[in-house]
């Protein structure tokens, strides 16, 4: 198959039964073939941070040993790299590895927003912010698909909890849905054109996403113009006919003969238009064409991939705290380092569930520390805790041993984190505190050894309150894949300079988090009552101090920000700022650009991330960094007008090193010109006054009304101040009774609306806002 026209021809040659059967998989991991027409099967496998290819196409293999593959940093880790080019590189590498393993569709990236740190799949997802997630996701998809391998962006949409997810409806108001939960999907669809999208398990506002017309048809296809394949999450299909009508092309897993039969019968009974089925099949055939037309690609060696895994891990880890410049460690100034904690020898590199890769190899932190510094100083190990489980018993013996070791060393490095079993698809996280044993261990060791460094492994934010003030250094190591052991060793000894920043807010305590009152659904409904105020948007509005804010991350060097400029040109705002490395090491800084709307009548978060850049600078080097903000970056979703609106008015452009470390700001009046706003029966006085033509009509009618009323209306400041937010129809009812006589207020308003429509030039059906 070569062209889209050939796809259409092929479609005409398929029988109804063949078309229906193509809409479900062949088995757990493949699509069906039609041999007589040379339509081949496609193979798809997980996942989000590496390939999880099962030994057989009939098994799900979640708990099994799958084909070994490169295990890259998980979503929250790589999200903290803020490195768009790195994501592209990872996409390319996974594309090449997929080709080598005969994988046509890779089931990732996972890009859902993090609503609560308790989400069981948080480790798979990039961030709490749609701009960061969308930019990273788009680069990953572009990289992957450049190798002829389809991405499957998932889970569309609002899969934010594991608890009863298959029978729970995410209840989200439209503005929140569009601005927070759909926005990253939209960015990826428009920028990178993913060849497939996977719908989620949950219902959205009462309807399964796999059959949700509002989501799949109106928004995804009609508004965003998406023409790729929508496939179901595994068993997410309930009503297949509704699904076809909504545009769910492919049901997984297959063969789902019962649904094939139902589709055929529905077409024969006239309940389903054959062209609706054709639309799904055409998209599946197009997917086959897209994946098959690609040339062979150059394969990377396992060694090259491992190097990339190490580099990606190093870019992902975040130096949260480094008091007195204790880090990096300088072997020549030390004689011994105590390495404490089982994770130093048995590292946690990923989460569990469908995203769990069988890693090709794994770097062990202890071995890598020995490799880097073993010859120059003495490294000694203590287990610290027997086994990491959420409820583990406090083992005083292990703590005493660790304390003694730390006391007779120059420095203690403690490897701690969430237990292996706590982060998995299928179950939400029970607690974001470290297990009691580890918390006590850190406190006891820090007391004995003030030079104490804590390295954390977790896929979600953690509470550190019990011990964080006692230790000078903390590194968030995330779940950073098979190269994490080397990366952390290099970071501790300064061979790499930390450059990651938090992709999610770390709270002081769980009850500070945005969804704390309604963390999970009940009775089949999960209300997103915090609305737009997720992540840092919530902490800003509540003026809550997080433990470590979104976007925070230190470096072994320092950066200075200067000369922020912002200029509007048409619908774009061009921003530039100067950044300088003022320290003694080369390093990377992530400059974050937030926008604050100063005037909007609608509730808006205090600031929102709209652009960012990761810049590498040598000591003393200066660079000017440029950004282009678009109209959409200033917009909110106006549900009344059912569209994105950027108001003309004052905005603040904030350049920050984190969401709470804003270095520069520029106040700018942006003029986004005229806007189409339709007047209607209940338009407010302020709406009528907003447009020159409607104001003229209004004044004419008021004059007539005043002639018949005892109390004349004068459109002065006092009157407008009071009545501005009243629908004009109500003002007429209040003041125009004598004028109206038997004529209904609705009739008068309709007359006025007709007049407005008639007297405006076509392109001025609108007015200045
Ligand atoms: C997960 C998907 C995954 C699929 C196939 C489902 O349980 O939600 O993310 O791609 O299984 O393993």
XYZ file of C-alpha atoms and ligand atoms in Angstrom:
781
model
C 0.000 0.000 0.000
C 1.484 3.319 -1.001
C -0.924 6.210 -1.011
C -4.070 7.418 0.653
C -5.923 6.829 -2.623
C -4.835 3.225 -2.538
C -6.151 2.997 0.982
C -9.533 4.124 -0.277
C -9.448 1.581 -3.089
C -8.546 -1.126 -0.663
C -11.492 -0.175 1.463
C -13.870 -0.801 -1.412
C -12.480 -4.326 -1.821
C -13.149 -5.350 1.768
C -16.332 -7.198 2.664
C -18.499 -5.962 5.501
C -17.319 -8.872 7.674
C -13.678 -8.107 6.955
C -14.148 -4.452 7.791
C -15.861 -5.277 11.068
C -13.170 -7.767 11.997
C -10.364 -5.257 11.371
C -11.816 -3.106 14.139
C -10.547 -5.460 16.837
C -7.153 -6.999 17.513
C -6.083 -10.468 16.467
C -4.874 -11.381 19.923
C -3.375 -9.600 22.918
C -0.928 -7.519 20.901
C -1.638 -7.573 17.189
C -4.073 -6.230 14.660
C -5.706 -8.563 12.168
C -4.424 -9.134 8.686
C -6.378 -9.702 5.478
C -4.093 -11.955 3.503
C -6.014 -11.921 0.235
C -5.480 -8.145 0.018
C -1.964 -8.142 1.485
C -3.034 -6.205 4.551
C -0.529 -7.189 7.224
C -0.895 -7.392 11.000
C 0.692 -4.729 13.132
C 2.332 -5.513 16.456
C 1.996 -3.195 19.446
C 3.601 -3.388 22.850
C 3.991 -1.281 25.974
C 5.145 1.103 27.102
C 6.057 4.410 28.514
C 9.743 4.118 29.476
C 10.873 1.140 27.455
C 9.542 -1.761 25.437
C 7.667 -4.512 27.231
C 7.401 -7.167 24.605
C 5.941 -10.424 25.839
C 7.287 -13.825 24.861
C 4.000 -14.769 23.209
C 1.279 -12.720 21.551
C -1.354 -14.458 23.666
C -0.084 -13.414 27.082
C -0.449 -10.130 28.929
C 2.811 -10.743 30.757
C 2.417 -8.059 33.433
C 4.102 -10.157 36.102
C 6.311 -12.095 33.770
C 9.771 -11.946 32.366
C 9.537 -10.246 29.007
C 11.979 -9.720 26.176
C 14.899 -7.720 27.638
C 14.917 -4.103 26.500
C 16.376 -0.764 27.491
C 14.722 0.653 30.577
C 14.775 4.453 30.407
C 13.699 6.854 33.171
C 9.989 6.686 33.974
C 7.617 9.558 33.155
C 7.971 11.711 36.266
C 11.746 11.349 36.068
C 12.106 12.284 32.426
C 9.498 15.014 32.919
C 11.960 16.574 35.331
C 14.620 16.810 32.627
C 12.617 19.585 30.934
C 14.754 18.686 27.954
C 12.770 18.644 24.739
C 15.714 17.480 22.627
C 16.431 14.631 25.004
C 12.825 13.469 24.673
C 13.187 13.525 20.903
C 16.363 11.484 21.206
C 14.626 8.984 23.469
C 11.783 8.730 20.983
C 14.265 8.005 18.203
C 16.101 5.423 20.296
C 12.857 3.679 21.224
C 11.809 3.821 17.591
C 14.982 2.056 16.530
C 14.691 -0.522 19.284
C 11.035 -1.085 18.388
C 12.012 -1.747 14.795
C 14.631 -4.187 15.963
C 12.031 -6.010 18.054
C 9.383 -5.861 15.288
C 7.143 -3.492 17.181
C 5.023 -1.259 14.945
C 3.163 0.665 17.637
C 4.667 1.585 20.987
C 1.989 2.085 23.637
C 3.171 5.404 25.048
C 3.829 8.113 26.050
C 1.605 8.374 29.150
C 0.719 12.011 29.560
C -2.116 12.339 32.043
C -1.927 15.251 34.451
C -1.116 14.472 38.049
C -4.085 15.411 40.128
C -2.944 13.951 43.438
C 0.406 12.462 44.466
C -1.533 9.326 45.368
C -2.205 8.341 41.749
C -0.896 4.812 41.259
C 0.375 5.529 37.743
C 1.922 8.907 38.505
C 5.363 7.484 37.847
C 4.343 6.910 34.217
C 3.205 10.479 33.652
C 5.398 13.478 32.996
C 4.074 16.301 35.106
C 1.332 18.285 36.812
C 1.540 20.926 34.089
C 0.079 20.664 30.581
C 2.641 22.892 28.870
C 5.623 20.919 30.155
C 3.895 17.607 29.451
C 2.719 18.644 25.999
C 6.096 19.924 24.832
C 7.957 16.849 26.063
C 5.311 14.481 24.745
C 5.308 16.086 21.295
C 9.083 15.776 20.957
C 8.970 12.138 22.054
C 6.228 11.330 19.540
C 8.079 13.077 16.719
C 11.259 11.173 17.523
C 9.517 7.819 17.728
C 7.477 8.267 14.569
C 10.506 9.486 12.604
C 11.550 5.833 12.775
C 8.266 4.604 11.330
C 6.908 3.449 14.688
C 3.517 4.741 15.799
C 3.099 6.367 19.172
C -0.006 5.715 21.242
C -0.601 8.734 23.416
C -2.489 7.658 26.509
C -4.764 7.589 28.457
C -7.359 9.805 26.837
C -8.606 11.208 29.195
C -8.736 11.858 32.932
C -7.294 8.562 34.103
C -6.126 10.063 37.372
C -6.779 7.308 39.843
C -6.514 3.555 39.874
C -9.177 2.991 42.512
C -12.245 1.543 40.786
C -11.153 3.297 37.619
C -13.118 1.018 35.318
C -16.402 1.910 36.918
C -15.715 5.483 37.936
C -16.696 8.599 36.080
C -14.269 11.496 36.224
C -16.592 14.444 36.712
C -14.809 17.466 35.326
C -16.213 20.845 34.355
C -15.541 21.811 30.774
C -13.129 24.642 31.451
C -10.949 22.500 33.723
C -11.127 19.677 31.243
C -9.884 21.807 28.388
C -7.355 23.953 30.216
C -5.797 21.253 32.390
C -6.649 17.692 31.408
C -6.939 17.870 27.616
C -4.452 20.578 26.927
C -1.329 18.369 26.708
C -3.156 15.937 24.406
C -4.187 18.855 22.220
C -0.637 20.189 22.019
C 0.721 16.782 21.024
C -2.013 16.162 18.469
C -1.459 19.536 16.821
C 2.342 19.539 16.982
C 3.289 15.929 16.441
C 0.303 14.163 14.878
C 0.524 10.907 16.828
C -0.575 7.993 14.691
C -2.609 6.505 17.503
C -4.223 7.609 20.744
C -5.347 5.226 23.470
C -8.554 5.986 25.292
C -8.728 5.455 29.030
C -10.624 2.965 31.158
C -12.713 5.450 33.075
C -15.913 7.234 32.205
C -15.793 10.946 31.605
C -18.794 12.928 32.758
C -20.960 9.837 32.705
C -19.829 8.107 29.514
C -17.016 5.667 28.896
C -14.232 7.447 27.062
C -14.225 4.572 24.568
C -17.651 5.653 23.383
C -17.684 9.289 24.346
C -18.797 11.391 21.367
C -17.989 14.679 23.035
C -14.414 13.608 23.682
C -13.582 11.472 20.680
C -15.676 13.087 17.981
C -16.401 16.664 18.793
C -13.140 17.594 20.500
C -10.536 15.198 19.141
C -11.676 14.805 15.565
C -13.727 17.895 14.791
C -11.975 20.575 16.803
C -8.413 19.294 16.775
C -8.652 17.709 13.326
C -7.238 14.379 14.476
C -7.242 11.735 11.778
C -5.204 8.961 13.377
C -6.393 5.763 15.021
C -8.053 5.767 18.409
C -7.578 2.437 20.118
C -9.057 1.214 23.338
C -7.194 0.508 26.518
C -7.147 -3.219 27.159
C -10.816 -4.261 27.636
C -12.002 -0.648 27.945
C -14.749 -1.281 25.367
C -18.310 -1.733 26.520
C -20.745 -0.702 23.797
C -18.864 -1.311 20.541
C -21.474 0.236 18.272
C -21.467 3.464 20.253
C -17.683 3.289 20.092
C -17.624 3.042 16.282
C -20.034 5.970 16.038
C -17.828 8.021 18.340
C -14.721 7.088 16.336
C -13.064 4.411 18.455
C -11.358 2.579 15.619
C -9.610 -0.351 17.199
C -10.647 -2.511 20.133
C -7.860 -4.198 22.100
C -7.254 -6.940 22.873
C -8.959 -9.102 20.252
C -10.358 -11.016 18.588
C -13.629 -9.927 20.246
C -15.714 -11.961 17.754
C -18.872 -10.960 19.636
C -18.290 -7.337 18.711
C -17.377 -8.094 15.111
C -20.687 -9.860 14.803
C -22.533 -7.023 16.535
C -21.031 -4.490 14.102
C -22.095 -6.553 11.063
C -25.613 -6.944 12.434
C -25.889 -3.255 13.292
C -24.961 -2.288 9.734
C -27.380 -4.815 8.283
C -30.148 -3.606 10.566
C -29.497 0.004 9.598
C -28.490 0.926 13.141
C -24.987 1.797 12.081
C -24.144 3.588 8.851
C -21.608 1.604 6.868
C -19.703 4.810 6.248
C -19.183 5.221 9.993
C -17.539 1.823 10.005
C -15.591 2.756 6.863
C -14.169 5.808 8.590
C -12.695 3.581 11.326
C -11.348 1.026 8.869
C -9.837 3.718 6.649
C -7.900 5.064 9.604
C -6.649 1.580 10.488
C -5.531 1.004 6.885
C -3.818 4.377 6.880
C -1.973 3.378 10.042
C -0.788 0.205 8.330
C 0.394 2.293 5.384
C 2.212 4.804 7.576
C 4.101 2.188 9.567
C 4.900 0.059 6.514
C 6.116 2.742 4.168
C 9.075 3.578 6.349
C 12.556 2.614 5.257
C 14.844 0.467 7.328
C 16.532 2.375 10.121
C 20.045 2.340 11.489
C 20.070 0.268 14.633
C 21.779 1.382 17.830
C 23.964 -0.940 19.835
C 22.957 -1.994 23.342
C 25.976 -0.036 24.584
C 24.782 3.163 22.884
C 21.336 2.711 24.339
C 22.715 2.186 27.808
C 24.762 5.364 27.497
C 21.589 7.223 26.554
C 19.777 5.678 29.530
C 22.534 6.976 31.814
C 22.484 10.433 30.288
C 18.702 10.600 30.491
C 18.818 9.537 34.140
C 21.400 12.205 34.908
C 19.217 14.882 33.271
C 16.185 13.733 35.261
C 17.497 13.718 38.811
C 16.878 16.823 40.872
C 19.212 18.316 43.444
C 16.663 19.597 45.935
C 18.947 20.831 48.667
C 22.681 21.382 48.952
C 23.505 23.336 52.096
C 27.034 24.644 52.455
C 27.941 23.237 49.054
C 28.494 19.772 50.545
C 27.952 18.326 47.092
C 29.698 17.406 44.917
C 31.886 15.195 47.053
C 35.582 15.658 46.526
C 37.416 12.369 46.991
C 40.723 14.084 47.622
C 39.254 15.787 50.696
C 37.647 12.678 52.143
C 38.878 9.408 53.442
C 35.640 7.483 53.911
C 32.009 7.551 52.865
C 29.246 5.515 54.489
C 26.766 4.235 51.915
C 23.564 3.276 53.687
C 20.367 1.647 52.482
C 19.399 -1.406 50.498
C 18.523 0.651 47.439
C 22.269 1.262 46.985
C 22.623 -2.397 46.090
C 19.111 -3.228 44.949
C 17.994 -0.045 43.243
C 14.425 0.784 42.329
C 14.532 1.880 38.734
C 10.889 1.742 37.619
C 7.292 1.204 38.680
C 5.108 -1.843 38.259
C 2.287 -2.837 35.949
C 2.075 -2.682 32.187
C 4.954 -0.201 31.978
C 7.437 -2.521 33.673
C 10.317 -3.334 31.380
C 12.638 -6.298 31.747
C 15.828 -4.245 31.739
C 18.651 -5.215 29.419
C 21.092 -4.429 32.225
C 21.089 -2.411 35.438
C 23.718 -0.122 36.939
C 24.084 -0.690 40.668
C 24.817 2.538 42.590
C 27.214 0.791 44.982
C 29.274 -0.648 42.097
C 29.337 2.665 40.277
C 30.434 4.529 43.403
C 33.243 2.011 43.818
C 34.160 2.428 40.181
C 34.374 6.212 40.411
C 35.872 6.730 43.860
C 36.727 3.321 45.287
C 40.435 3.659 44.594
C 40.661 7.042 46.230
C 38.651 6.697 49.397
C 37.043 4.026 51.480
C 33.412 3.248 50.774
C 31.591 1.245 53.424
C 28.107 -0.178 53.245
C 25.322 -0.705 55.776
C 21.978 -2.177 54.817
C 19.959 0.367 56.806
C 16.610 -1.365 56.456
C 15.878 -4.997 55.889
C 13.214 -4.681 53.363
C 11.403 -1.660 52.105
C 7.722 -2.092 52.715
C 5.223 0.587 53.685
C 4.678 -0.928 57.101
C 8.119 -2.250 57.822
C 9.072 -2.769 61.424
C 11.682 -0.516 62.900
C 14.799 -2.634 63.156
C 16.901 -0.919 65.822
C 19.866 -3.159 65.082
C 20.150 -2.034 61.476
C 19.729 1.591 62.473
C 22.456 1.325 65.133
C 24.811 -0.305 62.662
C 24.195 2.511 60.163
C 24.643 5.214 62.778
C 27.949 3.692 63.920
C 29.189 3.480 60.338
C 28.123 7.045 59.574
C 29.791 8.344 62.739
C 33.163 6.933 61.761
C 32.973 8.146 58.152
C 33.373 11.651 56.743
C 30.056 11.628 54.928
C 26.908 9.478 54.882
C 24.892 8.864 51.744
C 21.500 7.293 52.457
C 19.570 5.610 49.665
C 15.891 5.655 50.606
C 12.514 5.768 48.935
C 9.111 4.308 48.327
C 8.966 0.522 48.577
C 8.822 -1.446 45.336
C 5.277 -2.630 45.948
C 3.817 0.822 46.521
C 3.888 2.251 43.011
C 2.009 0.275 40.447
C -0.714 0.376 37.891
C -3.834 -1.013 39.478
C -3.434 0.454 42.972
C -3.225 3.990 44.229
C -0.462 4.957 46.605
C -1.291 4.541 50.266
C 1.128 7.106 51.652
C 3.700 9.584 50.423
C 5.704 9.395 53.638
C 8.823 7.308 53.670
C 8.287 4.032 55.517
C 8.731 4.682 59.267
C 11.912 2.680 59.376
C 13.592 4.823 56.746
C 12.408 8.047 58.280
C 13.846 7.029 61.629
C 17.046 5.833 59.978
C 17.618 9.201 58.304
C 17.015 11.093 61.529
C 19.352 8.871 63.524
C 22.136 8.942 60.930
C 21.846 12.707 60.440
C 22.270 13.198 64.154
C 25.479 11.195 64.180
C 26.824 12.533 60.893
C 25.904 16.097 59.885
C 27.365 15.569 56.408
C 24.379 13.537 55.414
C 23.049 13.173 51.870
C 19.708 11.557 51.102
C 19.059 10.072 47.670
C 15.389 9.286 47.094
C 13.734 6.808 44.764
C 10.047 7.359 44.053
C 7.833 8.030 41.080
C 5.765 10.627 42.853
C 6.322 13.471 45.298
C 7.233 12.573 48.857
C 6.694 14.158 52.253
C 10.036 14.944 53.923
C 8.934 17.041 56.858
C 10.086 14.647 59.629
C 13.723 14.790 58.563
C 14.409 17.281 55.794
C 15.652 20.099 58.044
C 18.181 17.777 59.619
C 20.020 16.892 56.431
C 22.014 19.308 54.273
C 21.543 17.510 50.945
C 18.661 15.805 49.195
C 18.595 14.427 45.662
C 15.326 13.295 44.104
C 16.516 10.326 42.086
C 13.025 9.317 40.878
C 12.683 5.940 39.183
C 15.274 6.649 36.590
C 15.802 3.450 34.675
C 18.725 1.145 34.081
C 21.335 3.910 33.936
C 20.294 5.528 37.226
C 23.029 3.889 39.309
C 25.797 5.417 37.222
C 24.034 8.750 36.991
C 23.689 9.124 40.746
C 27.296 8.111 41.364
C 28.508 10.645 38.816
C 26.308 13.309 40.320
C 27.527 12.694 43.863
C 31.138 13.047 42.741
C 30.535 15.956 40.388
C 31.195 14.196 37.085
C 27.806 15.463 36.015
C 26.234 18.683 37.147
C 22.573 18.269 38.211
C 20.187 19.948 35.797
C 16.742 18.501 36.482
C 13.896 20.469 38.010
C 10.763 19.168 39.665
C 7.967 18.290 37.286
C 5.567 18.266 40.215
C 5.195 20.096 43.519
C 6.515 18.394 46.647
C 4.161 19.256 49.516
C 5.023 19.768 53.157
C 2.245 17.324 53.994
C -0.345 15.341 52.109
C -3.207 17.489 53.348
C -1.655 20.482 51.536
C -2.230 18.870 48.138
C -4.950 20.210 45.816
C -7.210 17.149 45.691
C -6.906 16.378 49.362
C -10.623 16.737 50.104
C -11.729 14.531 47.217
C -8.768 12.326 46.401
C -10.794 9.475 44.976
C -14.217 8.630 43.721
C -17.117 7.184 45.561
C -20.338 5.736 44.273
C -18.867 5.698 40.782
C -18.059 9.386 40.612
C -14.856 11.278 41.127
C -15.453 15.017 41.282
C -12.540 17.213 40.270
C -13.646 19.876 42.699
C -10.347 21.712 42.831
C -11.017 22.625 39.206
C -8.259 24.583 37.520
C -6.243 24.714 40.698
C -4.060 21.661 40.302
C -0.367 21.483 41.150
C 1.394 24.802 41.652
C -1.731 26.680 40.568
C -3.287 25.569 43.852
C -0.294 26.378 46.078
C -0.101 29.843 44.492
C -3.752 30.633 45.050
C -3.786 29.292 48.611
C -0.465 30.974 49.342
C 0.845 27.688 50.672
C 4.566 27.045 50.979
C 5.432 23.747 49.368
C 8.394 21.747 50.606
C 9.925 22.112 47.168
C 8.042 23.971 44.454
C 7.272 22.964 40.913
C 10.227 23.815 38.701
C 12.748 23.777 41.556
C 16.169 22.210 41.127
C 19.707 23.262 42.034
C 22.959 23.043 40.155
C 26.602 22.973 41.211
C 26.885 26.325 39.486
C 24.777 29.488 39.701
C 22.861 31.496 37.108
C 21.891 35.110 36.835
C 18.890 36.419 34.885
C 18.879 39.778 33.193
C 17.134 42.061 30.673
C 13.696 40.566 30.207
C 12.047 41.989 27.106
C 8.500 41.349 25.918
C 7.014 42.843 22.772
C 3.719 42.092 21.082
C 3.693 41.682 17.307
C 0.263 40.810 15.987
C -0.979 37.713 17.755
C 2.445 36.843 19.126
C 4.457 38.116 22.050
C 8.198 37.851 21.618
C 10.092 37.434 24.845
C 13.820 37.396 25.408
C 16.004 37.266 28.462
C 19.695 37.077 29.150
C 21.122 34.297 31.249
C 24.627 34.029 32.636
C 26.553 31.274 34.346
C 28.059 33.028 37.357
C 29.684 29.958 38.914
C 32.770 27.931 38.210
C 31.351 24.877 36.444
C 29.587 24.389 33.201
C 25.926 23.661 33.771
C 22.390 23.787 32.447
C 19.636 26.092 33.573
C 15.930 25.674 32.885
C 14.326 29.059 32.340
C 10.594 28.999 32.956
C 8.220 31.528 31.495
C 4.938 32.011 33.293
C 2.060 34.265 32.287
C -0.201 36.092 34.687
C -3.429 37.699 33.505
C -3.904 40.854 35.514
C -7.387 41.857 34.507
C -9.521 38.900 33.506
C -13.022 38.869 34.954
C -12.957 35.087 34.986
C -11.081 33.188 37.655
C -7.607 32.352 36.438
C -4.608 30.786 38.167
C -2.088 33.322 39.454
C 0.380 32.209 36.852
C 0.732 29.442 34.306
C 3.766 27.966 32.604
C 3.709 28.830 28.911
C 7.260 28.218 27.707
C 10.609 26.991 28.944
C 14.124 26.355 27.705
C 17.044 24.341 28.965
C 20.268 26.150 28.231
C 23.835 24.964 28.643
C 26.431 27.540 29.698
C 30.133 27.440 30.369
C 31.401 29.353 33.432
C 31.101 33.070 32.740
C 29.141 32.489 29.516
C 26.092 34.585 28.674
C 23.261 33.662 26.310
C 20.176 35.460 25.158
C 17.191 33.142 25.131
C 14.178 33.824 22.910
C 10.607 32.651 23.298
C 7.513 33.168 21.215
C 4.205 33.192 23.031
C 1.055 32.797 21.013
C -2.417 34.142 21.503
C -3.459 30.795 22.950
C -0.845 31.213 25.695
C -2.855 34.169 26.963
C -6.247 32.526 26.565
C -8.668 30.843 28.868
C -11.494 28.637 27.731
C -14.612 30.732 27.780
C -17.422 28.247 28.249
C -20.055 30.886 27.587
C -18.670 31.542 24.134
C -17.390 27.978 23.698
C -13.941 29.050 22.574
C -10.513 30.173 23.708
C -10.446 33.855 24.534
C -7.437 36.136 25.023
C -8.635 39.383 26.533
C -7.038 42.643 25.595
C -5.431 43.987 28.755
C -2.424 43.845 31.041
C -0.401 40.679 31.477
C 2.731 39.943 33.462
C 5.417 37.821 31.876
C 7.471 36.142 34.590
C 10.853 34.528 34.025
C 11.735 32.124 36.809
C 14.266 29.579 37.908
C 11.335 27.808 39.565
C 7.641 28.558 40.028
C 8.558 30.194 43.350
C 11.815 31.802 42.277
C 10.723 34.423 39.787
C 13.777 36.392 38.781
C 12.358 38.905 36.312
C 8.962 40.257 35.339
C 7.638 42.441 32.580
C 4.189 44.060 32.568
C 2.731 44.286 29.130
C -0.478 45.575 27.621
C -1.559 43.079 24.982
C -4.087 43.944 22.355
C -5.712 40.893 20.878
C -8.032 42.947 18.728
C -11.681 42.372 18.107
C -13.445 39.317 19.260
C -16.601 37.756 18.050
C -19.107 37.737 20.849
C -22.654 36.863 20.002
C -25.286 38.855 21.847
C -28.293 36.900 23.001
C -31.502 37.249 24.975
C -29.743 37.337 28.334
C -26.695 39.378 27.422
C -25.648 41.725 30.163
C -25.762 45.497 30.013
C -21.951 45.363 29.890
C -22.110 43.165 26.780
C -24.444 45.595 25.006
C -22.160 48.476 25.893
C -19.104 46.672 24.625
C -19.909 47.073 20.940
C -20.411 50.334 19.138
C -23.343 49.052 17.103
C -25.166 47.414 19.935
C -24.555 50.442 22.097
C -26.148 52.643 19.432
C -29.202 50.382 19.260
C -29.407 50.287 23.031
C -29.273 54.052 23.327
C -31.989 54.466 20.745
C -34.327 52.051 22.558
C -33.581 53.575 25.955
C -34.437 57.006 24.666
C -37.823 55.737 23.556
C -38.340 53.903 26.825
C -37.373 56.974 28.851
C -40.077 58.956 27.117
C -42.680 56.554 28.545
C -41.225 55.940 31.980
C -41.327 57.921 35.183
C -37.722 57.083 35.993
C -35.395 57.844 33.106
C -32.268 55.789 32.620
C -29.064 57.735 32.195
C -26.124 55.627 31.189
C -23.734 57.323 33.563
C -21.026 55.800 35.710
C -23.311 55.324 38.689
C -25.998 53.521 36.676
C -23.557 51.345 34.804
C -21.662 50.555 37.997
C -24.783 49.100 39.556
C -26.541 47.501 36.573
C -23.570 46.341 34.535
C -23.970 42.691 35.392
C -27.747 42.592 34.871
C -29.116 41.123 31.675
C -30.571 43.960 29.656
C -33.894 42.135 29.518
C -34.175 42.421 33.313
C -33.419 46.145 33.210
C -36.197 46.570 30.711
C -38.538 44.596 32.959
C -37.548 46.813 35.881
C -37.815 50.236 34.251
C -39.907 49.772 31.140
C -43.229 48.403 32.339
C -45.202 51.393 31.073
C -43.366 51.412 27.821
C -43.793 47.699 27.246
C -47.533 47.585 27.826
C -48.563 44.280 26.210
C -45.322 43.695 24.427
C -43.121 41.065 26.083
C -39.533 41.985 27.035
C -38.302 39.005 25.013
C -39.936 40.452 21.910
C -38.227 43.793 22.451
C -34.832 42.182 22.948
C -35.344 40.123 19.831
C -36.136 43.283 17.868
C -32.984 44.875 19.232
C -30.881 41.836 18.361
C -32.264 41.878 14.830
C -31.387 45.547 14.555
C -27.855 44.916 15.736
C -27.479 42.099 13.237
C -28.770 44.292 10.407
C -26.823 47.419 11.121
C -23.370 45.888 11.613
C -21.026 45.450 8.717
C -20.304 41.717 8.341
C -16.789 41.904 9.767
C -17.970 43.988 12.674
C -20.327 41.458 14.106
C -17.950 41.917 16.918
C -16.489 44.597 18.999
C -13.535 45.655 21.047
C -13.314 43.977 24.367
C -2.833 -0.203 30.537
C -2.253 0.395 29.273
C -1.414 -0.644 28.579
C -2.267 -1.859 28.293
C -1.499 -2.978 27.611
C -3.532 -1.529 30.288
O -3.795 -2.161 31.486
O -3.733 0.711 31.115
O -1.496 1.518 29.588
O -0.877 -0.103 27.411
O -2.755 -2.386 29.501
O -0.603 -3.556 28.479
